[in-house]
Coordinates of C-alpha atoms in Angstrom, one line a residue:
X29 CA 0.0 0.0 0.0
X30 CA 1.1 3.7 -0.7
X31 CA 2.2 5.7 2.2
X32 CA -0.1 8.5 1.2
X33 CA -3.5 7.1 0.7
X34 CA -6.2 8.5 2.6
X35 CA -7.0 6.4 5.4
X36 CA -10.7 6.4 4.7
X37 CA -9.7 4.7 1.7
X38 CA -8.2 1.9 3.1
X39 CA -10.3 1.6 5.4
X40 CA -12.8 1.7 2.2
X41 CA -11.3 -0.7 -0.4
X42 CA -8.0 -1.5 1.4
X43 CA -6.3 -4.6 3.6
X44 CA -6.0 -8.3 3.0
X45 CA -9.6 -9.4 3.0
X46 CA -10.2 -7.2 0.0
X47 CA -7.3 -7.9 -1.9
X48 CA -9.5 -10.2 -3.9
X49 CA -11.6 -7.8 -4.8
X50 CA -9.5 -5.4 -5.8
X51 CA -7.1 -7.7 -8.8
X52 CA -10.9 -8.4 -10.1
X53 CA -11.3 -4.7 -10.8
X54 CA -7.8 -3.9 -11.3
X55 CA -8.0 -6.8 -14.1
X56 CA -11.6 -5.2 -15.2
X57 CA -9.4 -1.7 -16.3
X58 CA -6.5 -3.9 -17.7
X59 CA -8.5 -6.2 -20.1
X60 CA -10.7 -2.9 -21.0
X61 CA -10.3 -2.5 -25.2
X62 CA -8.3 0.1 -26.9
X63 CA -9.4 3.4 -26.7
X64 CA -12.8 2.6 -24.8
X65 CA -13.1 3.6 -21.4
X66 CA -15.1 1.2 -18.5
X67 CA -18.4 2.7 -17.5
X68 CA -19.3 -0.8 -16.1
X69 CA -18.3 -3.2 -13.7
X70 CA -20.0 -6.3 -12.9
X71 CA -18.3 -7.7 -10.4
X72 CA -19.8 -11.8 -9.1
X73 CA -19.4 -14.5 -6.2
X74 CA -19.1 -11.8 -3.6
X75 CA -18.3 -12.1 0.0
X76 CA -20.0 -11.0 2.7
X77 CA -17.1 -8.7 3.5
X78 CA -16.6 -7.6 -0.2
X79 CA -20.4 -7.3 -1.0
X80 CA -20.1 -4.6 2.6
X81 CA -17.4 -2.5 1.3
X82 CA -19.2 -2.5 -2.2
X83 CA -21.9 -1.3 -1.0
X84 CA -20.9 0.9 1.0
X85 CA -18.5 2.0 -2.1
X86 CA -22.1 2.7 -3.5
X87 CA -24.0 4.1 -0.8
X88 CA -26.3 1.3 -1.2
X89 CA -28.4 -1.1 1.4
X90 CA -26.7 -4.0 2.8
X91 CA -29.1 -6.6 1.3
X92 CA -27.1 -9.3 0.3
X93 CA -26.6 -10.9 -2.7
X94 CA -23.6 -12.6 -4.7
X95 CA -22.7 -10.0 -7.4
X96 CA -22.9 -6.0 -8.1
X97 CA -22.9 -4.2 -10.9
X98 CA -20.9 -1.1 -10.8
X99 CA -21.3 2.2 -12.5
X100 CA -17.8 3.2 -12.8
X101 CA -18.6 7.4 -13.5
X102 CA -20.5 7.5 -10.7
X103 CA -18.2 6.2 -8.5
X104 CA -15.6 8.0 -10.2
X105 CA -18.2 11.1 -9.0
X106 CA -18.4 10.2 -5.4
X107 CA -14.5 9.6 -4.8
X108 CA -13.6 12.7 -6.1
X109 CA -16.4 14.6 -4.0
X110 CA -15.0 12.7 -0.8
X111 CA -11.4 13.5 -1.7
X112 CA -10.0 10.3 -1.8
X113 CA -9.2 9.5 -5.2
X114 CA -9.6 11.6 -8.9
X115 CA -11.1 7.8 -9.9
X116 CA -12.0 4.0 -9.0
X117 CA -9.3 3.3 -11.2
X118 CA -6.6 6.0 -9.6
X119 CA -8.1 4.7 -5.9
X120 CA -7.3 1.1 -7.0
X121 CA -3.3 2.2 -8.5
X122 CA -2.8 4.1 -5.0
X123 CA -3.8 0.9 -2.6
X124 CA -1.7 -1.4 -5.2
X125 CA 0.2 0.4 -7.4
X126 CA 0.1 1.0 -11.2
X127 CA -2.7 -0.7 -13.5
X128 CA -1.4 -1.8 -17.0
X129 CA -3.6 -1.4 -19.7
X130 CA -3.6 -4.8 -21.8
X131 CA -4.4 -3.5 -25.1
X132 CA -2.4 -0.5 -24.8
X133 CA 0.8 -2.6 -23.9
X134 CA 0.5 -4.6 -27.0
X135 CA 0.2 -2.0 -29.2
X136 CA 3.4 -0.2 -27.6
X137 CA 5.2 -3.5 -27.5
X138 CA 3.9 -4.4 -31.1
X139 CA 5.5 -0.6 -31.9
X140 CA 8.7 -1.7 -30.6
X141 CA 8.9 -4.6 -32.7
X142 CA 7.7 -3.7 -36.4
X143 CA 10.9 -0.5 -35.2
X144 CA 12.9 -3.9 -34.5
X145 CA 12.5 -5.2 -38.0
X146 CA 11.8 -2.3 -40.1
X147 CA 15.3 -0.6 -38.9
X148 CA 17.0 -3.7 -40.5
X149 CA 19.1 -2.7 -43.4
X150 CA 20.7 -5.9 -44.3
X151 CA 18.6 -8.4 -47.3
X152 CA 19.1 -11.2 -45.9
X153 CA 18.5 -10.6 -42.3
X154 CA 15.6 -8.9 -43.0
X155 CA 14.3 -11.5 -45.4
X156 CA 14.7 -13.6 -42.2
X157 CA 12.9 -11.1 -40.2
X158 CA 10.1 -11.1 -42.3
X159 CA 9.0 -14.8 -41.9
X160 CA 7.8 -16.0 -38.7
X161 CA 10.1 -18.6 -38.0
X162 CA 12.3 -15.6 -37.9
X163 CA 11.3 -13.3 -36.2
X164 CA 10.5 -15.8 -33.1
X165 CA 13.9 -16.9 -33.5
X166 CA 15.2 -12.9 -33.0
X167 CA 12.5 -12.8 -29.8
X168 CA 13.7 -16.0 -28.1
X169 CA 17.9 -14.9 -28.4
X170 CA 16.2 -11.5 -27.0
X171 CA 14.1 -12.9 -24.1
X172 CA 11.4 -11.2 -25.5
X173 CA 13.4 -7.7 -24.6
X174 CA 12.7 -5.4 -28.0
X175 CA 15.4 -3.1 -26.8
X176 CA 17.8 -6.5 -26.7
X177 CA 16.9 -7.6 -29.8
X178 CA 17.5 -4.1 -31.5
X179 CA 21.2 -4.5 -30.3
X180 CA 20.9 -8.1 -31.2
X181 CA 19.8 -7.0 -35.2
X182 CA 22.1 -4.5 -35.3
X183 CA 25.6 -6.8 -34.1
X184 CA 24.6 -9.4 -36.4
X185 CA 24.1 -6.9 -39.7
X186 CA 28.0 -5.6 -38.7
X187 CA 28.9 -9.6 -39.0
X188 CA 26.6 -9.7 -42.2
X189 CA 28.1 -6.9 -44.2
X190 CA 31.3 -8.5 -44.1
X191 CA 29.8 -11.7 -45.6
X192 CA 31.2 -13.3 -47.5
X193 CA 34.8 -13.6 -46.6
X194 CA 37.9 -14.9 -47.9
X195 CA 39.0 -17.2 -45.7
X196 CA 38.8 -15.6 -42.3
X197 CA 38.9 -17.2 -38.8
X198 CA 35.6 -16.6 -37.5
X199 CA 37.5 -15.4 -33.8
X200 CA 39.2 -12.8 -36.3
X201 CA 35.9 -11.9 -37.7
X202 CA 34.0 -11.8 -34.2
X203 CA 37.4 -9.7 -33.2
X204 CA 37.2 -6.9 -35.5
X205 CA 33.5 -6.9 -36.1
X206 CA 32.1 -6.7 -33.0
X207 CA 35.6 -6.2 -30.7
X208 CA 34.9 -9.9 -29.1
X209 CA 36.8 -12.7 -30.5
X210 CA 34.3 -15.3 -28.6
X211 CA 31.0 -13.5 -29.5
X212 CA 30.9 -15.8 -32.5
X213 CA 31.1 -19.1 -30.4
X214 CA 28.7 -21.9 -30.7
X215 CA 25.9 -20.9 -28.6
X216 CA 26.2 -17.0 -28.5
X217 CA 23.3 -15.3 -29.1
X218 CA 25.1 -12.9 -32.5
X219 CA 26.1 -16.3 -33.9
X220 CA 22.6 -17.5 -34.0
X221 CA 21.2 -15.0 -36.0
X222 CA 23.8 -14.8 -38.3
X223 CA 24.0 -17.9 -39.4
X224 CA 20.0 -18.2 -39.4
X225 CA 20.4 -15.4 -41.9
X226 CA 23.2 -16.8 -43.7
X227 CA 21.3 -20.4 -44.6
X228 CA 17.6 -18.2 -45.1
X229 CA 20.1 -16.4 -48.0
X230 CA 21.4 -20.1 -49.4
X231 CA 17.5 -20.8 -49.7
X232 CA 17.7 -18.1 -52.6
X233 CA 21.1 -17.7 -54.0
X234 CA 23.9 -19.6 -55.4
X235 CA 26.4 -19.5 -52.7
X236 CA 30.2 -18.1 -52.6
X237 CA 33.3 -20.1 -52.7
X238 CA 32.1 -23.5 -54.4
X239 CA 29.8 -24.6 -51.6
X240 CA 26.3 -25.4 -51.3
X241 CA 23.5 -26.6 -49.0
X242 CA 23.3 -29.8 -47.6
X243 CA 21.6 -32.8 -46.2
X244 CA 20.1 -33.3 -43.0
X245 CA 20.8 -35.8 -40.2
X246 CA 24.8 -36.1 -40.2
X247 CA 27.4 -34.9 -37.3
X248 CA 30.1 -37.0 -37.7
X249 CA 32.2 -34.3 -35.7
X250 CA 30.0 -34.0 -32.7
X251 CA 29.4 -29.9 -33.9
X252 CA 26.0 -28.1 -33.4
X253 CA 23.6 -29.2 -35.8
X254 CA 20.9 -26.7 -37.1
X255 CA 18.4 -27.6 -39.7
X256 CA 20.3 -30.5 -40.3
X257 CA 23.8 -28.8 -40.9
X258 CA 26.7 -28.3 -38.9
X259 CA 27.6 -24.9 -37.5
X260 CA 31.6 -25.2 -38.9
X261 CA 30.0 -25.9 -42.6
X262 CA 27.7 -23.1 -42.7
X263 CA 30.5 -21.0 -42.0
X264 CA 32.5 -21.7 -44.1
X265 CA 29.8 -21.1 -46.9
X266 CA 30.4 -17.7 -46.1
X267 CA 34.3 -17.4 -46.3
X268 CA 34.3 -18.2 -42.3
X269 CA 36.8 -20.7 -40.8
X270 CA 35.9 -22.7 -38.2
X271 CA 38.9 -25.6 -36.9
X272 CA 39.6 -25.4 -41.0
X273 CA 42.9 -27.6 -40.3
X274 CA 40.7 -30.7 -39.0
X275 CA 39.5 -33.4 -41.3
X276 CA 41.3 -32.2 -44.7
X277 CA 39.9 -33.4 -47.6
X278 CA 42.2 -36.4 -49.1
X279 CA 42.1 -36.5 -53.0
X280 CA 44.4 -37.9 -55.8
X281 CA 46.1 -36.8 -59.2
X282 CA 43.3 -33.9 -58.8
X283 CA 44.5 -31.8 -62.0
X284 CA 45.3 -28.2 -62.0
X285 CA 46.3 -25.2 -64.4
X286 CA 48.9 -24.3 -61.6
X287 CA 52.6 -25.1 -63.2
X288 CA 55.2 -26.5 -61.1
X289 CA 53.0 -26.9 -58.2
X290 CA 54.7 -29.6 -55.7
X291 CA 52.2 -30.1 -52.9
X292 CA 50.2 -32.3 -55.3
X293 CA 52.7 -34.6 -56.4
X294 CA 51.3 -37.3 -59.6
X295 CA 50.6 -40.8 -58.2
X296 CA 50.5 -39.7 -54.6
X297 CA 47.4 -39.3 -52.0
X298 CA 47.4 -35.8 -50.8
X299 CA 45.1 -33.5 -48.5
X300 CA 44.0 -30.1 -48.9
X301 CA 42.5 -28.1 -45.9
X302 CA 39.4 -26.0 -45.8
X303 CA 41.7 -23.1 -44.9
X304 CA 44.0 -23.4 -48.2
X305 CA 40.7 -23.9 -50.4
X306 CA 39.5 -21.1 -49.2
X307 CA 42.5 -18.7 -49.2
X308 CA 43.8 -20.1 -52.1
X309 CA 41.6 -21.8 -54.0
X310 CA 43.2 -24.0 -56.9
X311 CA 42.6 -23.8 -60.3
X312 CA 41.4 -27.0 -60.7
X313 CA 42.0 -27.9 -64.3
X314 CA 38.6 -30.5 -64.5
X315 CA 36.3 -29.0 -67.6
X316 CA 35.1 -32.4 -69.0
X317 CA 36.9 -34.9 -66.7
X318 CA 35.3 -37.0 -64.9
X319 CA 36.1 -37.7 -61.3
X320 CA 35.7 -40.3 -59.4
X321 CA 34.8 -39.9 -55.3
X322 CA 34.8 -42.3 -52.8
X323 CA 33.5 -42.7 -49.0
X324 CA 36.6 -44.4 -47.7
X325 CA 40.7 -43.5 -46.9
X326 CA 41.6 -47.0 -48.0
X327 CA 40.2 -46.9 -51.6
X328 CA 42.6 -44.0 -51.9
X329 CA 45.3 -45.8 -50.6
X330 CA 44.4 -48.9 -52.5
X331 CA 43.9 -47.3 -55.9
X332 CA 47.2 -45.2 -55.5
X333 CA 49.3 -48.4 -54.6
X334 CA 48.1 -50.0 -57.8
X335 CA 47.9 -47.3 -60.4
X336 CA 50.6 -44.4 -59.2
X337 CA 50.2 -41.6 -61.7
X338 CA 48.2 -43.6 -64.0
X339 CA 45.3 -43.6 -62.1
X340 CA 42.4 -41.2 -62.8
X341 CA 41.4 -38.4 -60.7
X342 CA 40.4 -39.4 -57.4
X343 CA 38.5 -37.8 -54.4
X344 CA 37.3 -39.3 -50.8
X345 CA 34.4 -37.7 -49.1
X346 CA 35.4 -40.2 -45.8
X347 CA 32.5 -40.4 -44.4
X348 CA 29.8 -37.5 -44.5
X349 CA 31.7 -34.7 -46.2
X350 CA 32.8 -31.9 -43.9
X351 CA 33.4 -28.9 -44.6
X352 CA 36.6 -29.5 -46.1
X353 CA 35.2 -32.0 -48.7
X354 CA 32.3 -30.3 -49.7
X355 CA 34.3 -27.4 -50.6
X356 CA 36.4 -28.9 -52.6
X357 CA 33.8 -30.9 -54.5
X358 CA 31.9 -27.7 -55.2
X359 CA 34.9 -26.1 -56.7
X360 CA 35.4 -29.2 -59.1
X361 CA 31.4 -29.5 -59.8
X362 CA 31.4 -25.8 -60.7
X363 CA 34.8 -26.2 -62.8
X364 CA 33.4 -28.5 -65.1
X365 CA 34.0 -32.3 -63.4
X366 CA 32.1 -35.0 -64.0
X367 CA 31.8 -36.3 -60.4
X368 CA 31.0 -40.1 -60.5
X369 CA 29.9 -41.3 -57.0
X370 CA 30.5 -45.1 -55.2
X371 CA 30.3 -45.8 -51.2
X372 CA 29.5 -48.4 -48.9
X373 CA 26.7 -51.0 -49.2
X374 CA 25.0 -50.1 -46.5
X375 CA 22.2 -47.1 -45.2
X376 CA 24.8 -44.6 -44.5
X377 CA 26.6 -45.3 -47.4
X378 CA 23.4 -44.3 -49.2
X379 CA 22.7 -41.3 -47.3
X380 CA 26.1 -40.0 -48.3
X381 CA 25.6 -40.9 -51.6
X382 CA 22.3 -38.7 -51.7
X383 CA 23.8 -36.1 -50.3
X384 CA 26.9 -35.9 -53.1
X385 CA 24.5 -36.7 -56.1
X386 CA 22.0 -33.8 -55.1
X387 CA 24.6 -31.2 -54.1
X388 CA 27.4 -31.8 -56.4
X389 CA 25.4 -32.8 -59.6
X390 CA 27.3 -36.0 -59.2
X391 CA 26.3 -39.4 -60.7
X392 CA 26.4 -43.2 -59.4
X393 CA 29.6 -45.4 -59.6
X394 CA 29.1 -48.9 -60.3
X395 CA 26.7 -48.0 -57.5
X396 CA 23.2 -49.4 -58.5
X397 CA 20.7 -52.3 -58.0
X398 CA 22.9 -54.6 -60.1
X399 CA 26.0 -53.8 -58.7
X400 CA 24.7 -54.7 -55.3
X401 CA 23.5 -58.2 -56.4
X402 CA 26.6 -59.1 -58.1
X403 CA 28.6 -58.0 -54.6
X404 CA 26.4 -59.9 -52.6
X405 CA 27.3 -63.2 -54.7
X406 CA 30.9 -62.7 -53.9
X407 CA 30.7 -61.5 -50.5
X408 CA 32.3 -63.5 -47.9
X409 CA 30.1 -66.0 -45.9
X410 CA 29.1 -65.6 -43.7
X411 CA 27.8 -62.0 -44.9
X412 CA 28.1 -58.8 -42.9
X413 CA 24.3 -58.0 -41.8
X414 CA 22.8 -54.9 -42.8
X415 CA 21.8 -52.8 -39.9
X416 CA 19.9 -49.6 -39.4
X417 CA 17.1 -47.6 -40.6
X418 CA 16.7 -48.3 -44.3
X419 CA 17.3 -44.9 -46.9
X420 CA 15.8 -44.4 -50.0
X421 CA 18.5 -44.3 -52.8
X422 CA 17.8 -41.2 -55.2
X423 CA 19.5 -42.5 -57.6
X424 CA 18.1 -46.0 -58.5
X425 CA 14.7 -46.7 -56.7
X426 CA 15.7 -50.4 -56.8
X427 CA 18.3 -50.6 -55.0
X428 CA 17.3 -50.1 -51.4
X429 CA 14.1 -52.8 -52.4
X430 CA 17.3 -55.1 -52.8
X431 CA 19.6 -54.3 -49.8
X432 CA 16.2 -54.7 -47.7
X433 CA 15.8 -58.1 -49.5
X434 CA 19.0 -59.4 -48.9
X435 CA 20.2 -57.6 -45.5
X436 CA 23.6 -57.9 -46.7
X437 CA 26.4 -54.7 -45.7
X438 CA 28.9 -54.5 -48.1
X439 CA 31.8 -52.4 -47.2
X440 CA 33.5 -50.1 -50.3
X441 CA 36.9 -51.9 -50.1
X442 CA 35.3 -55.0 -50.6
X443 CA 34.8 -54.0 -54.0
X444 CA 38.3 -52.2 -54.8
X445 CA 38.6 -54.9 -57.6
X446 CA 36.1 -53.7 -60.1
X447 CA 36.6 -49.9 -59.2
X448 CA 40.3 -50.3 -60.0
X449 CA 39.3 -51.3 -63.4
X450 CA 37.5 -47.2 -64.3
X451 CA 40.5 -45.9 -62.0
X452 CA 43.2 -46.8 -64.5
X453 CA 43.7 -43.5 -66.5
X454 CA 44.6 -44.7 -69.6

């Protein structure tokens, strides 16, 4: 209660037993509509010592009943005349402080937000702004604080504008940007909406640097996973380098224009790093050539072993392709390779494969229905059991019917025979 209310009005409307009372009218005024004022008040399931100070609130009798109906100017009339309030509503804010007004709140708060979104000056953020997935992604990082999300918009458009990059750490980026080298960390709030804004753009638009979107449901290395893609990949979509010295990509006899280059030597297995292909991309030399990838290290191995510098171009995605690998298949796909694609025998061997035929434009490698069947006859028995949720295979409809039929695994080296055969580079 207020120090300075009149003690007739407490005595009136005031103390514990009438608190109830009271929130009923206070919530009466709050839930009034826009721009309308409350002229009445009916207020129910009275009592007996709130239907008393009702009445006696409106100079009535003291017959009891369960509910009153009030008429708000007229009490308005009679508090003023005693002196003890300018209003019901101004008598109710002095025993228990201010009253909110519902309607008027939203409309400020709804103010604060379309000032939120319409001061955004970068396209993409604003393009995420502008959907509602967005813009209750920009209200949860805020905690609902408009003021917080205003800063929020306006650190991640500094990180935006300098989109794409060429191969900058993203601690160096965070550094000069926004004069914190961990504000760009997994899990800060900036780094959030930037890279929300950053994927809502790959929707759209061809993206820089040779890489593109990609498929759900992989985290081989244990990073954050939104939408279905790693935090270190969508970075680097954008020029960003996250850890770009783990998991190199491992290719061989990739050609180049680049004369005299030695860290690519001819019949040897070598690795490239996100950070190089992104700093310094190669000119890969691969209009019209076809290239063959792989899922696994030792087909690489295997392949060089047999054919040297003879062998035909060669690239491993091992495993889901990182970062690393999907950069540097992007850059071939968008020099002119003909990326020819063979994994595993088994459901993630298919996943992969989807991923690298719907991203890179790449094609199956001895990597079919038939292919299967004519492994399975010269697997090993007994046979490796396929396990796991089966995964439809883009590329040849049949061939998951098969693998579910004969719930046989068959592992990529298995088959380093009959690849070794399109690997010779004659």
């Amino acid at each position: 209660m207020n120090g300075q209310v009149d003690p007739r009005l407490h005595r009136l409307l005031g103390g514990e037993h009438l608190a109830s009372l009271r929130k009923r009218l206070r919530q009466r005024f709050e839930r009034a509509p826009l721009d309308e004022a409350v002229e009445y008040i009916r207020v129910g399931e009275l009592t007996a010592e709130e239907h008393t100070a009702l009445a006696s609130l409106l100079g009535r009798s003291q017959r009891r009943s369960r509910s009153l109906r009030i008429d708000v100017g007229r009490v308005d009339a009679d508090l003023r005349h005693a002196g003890l309030a300018p209003s019901l509503r101004e008598a109710l804010e002095r025993l228990d402080g201010p009253i909110s007004h519902l309607a008027k709140a939203r409309v400020r708060l709804q103010t604060l937000w379309s000032g939120v979104i319409d001061g955004c000056n970068h396209p993409d953020l604003a393009g995420l702004l502008g959907t509602t997935a967005g813009i209750g992604l920009l209200k949860r990082l805020a905690r609902q604080d408009a003021n917080a999300a205003a800063e929020l918009r306006q650190h991640a458009e500094k990180v935006l504008r300098c989109l794409p990059a060429n191969g900058v750490t993203r601690s160096q980026l965070a550094a000069e940007v926004l004069g914190d080298a961990h504000a760009l960390d997994n899990g800060r709030r900036v780094a959030a909406l930037v890279l929300a804004a950053w994927r809502q753009s790959l929707t759209s638009a061809p993206c820089e640097n040779g890489n593109m979107p990609i498929e759900p449901g992989q985290d081989a290395d244990m990073e954050p996973v939104v939408g279905g893609e790693r935090t270190r990949d969508t970075w680097a979509k954008a020029g960003v380098l996250v850890n770009e010295l783990a998991r190199p990509a491992l290719f061989l006899n990739l050609p180049t224009g680049e004369a005299g280059s030695d860290r690519r030597p001819l019949g040897e297995p070598a690795y490239a790093s996100l950070r190089s292909l992104l700093r310094s991309p190669p000119r890969w030399d691969a209009a019209g050539r076809t290239v063959y990838v792989c899922e696994n290290p030792n087909l690489v191995a295997i392949a060089a072993d047999r054919w040297g510098a003879d062998c035909a171009p060669l690239v491993c995605t091992d495993g889901m392709p990182a970062a690393a690998q999907r950069c540097l298949l992007s850059q071939l796909a968008q020099a002119g390779a003909k990326l020819r694609y063979h994994g595993d025998f088994d459901w993630p061997g298919l996943r992969i494969g989807n991923h690298v035929m719907r991203e890179h434009g790449a094609k199956p490698w001895r990597f079919g229905a038939i292919d299967y069947l004519a492994a399975v006859q010269t697997a090993p028995k007994p046979a490796h059991a396929l396990a796991g949720n089966p995964v439809d295979a883009s590329w040849d409809g049949a061939l998951t019917l098969v693998m579910q039929e004969q719930r046989v695994a068959i592992a990529e080296e298995a088959l380093a025979a009959s690849l070794l055969q399109d690997l010779h580079d004659r």
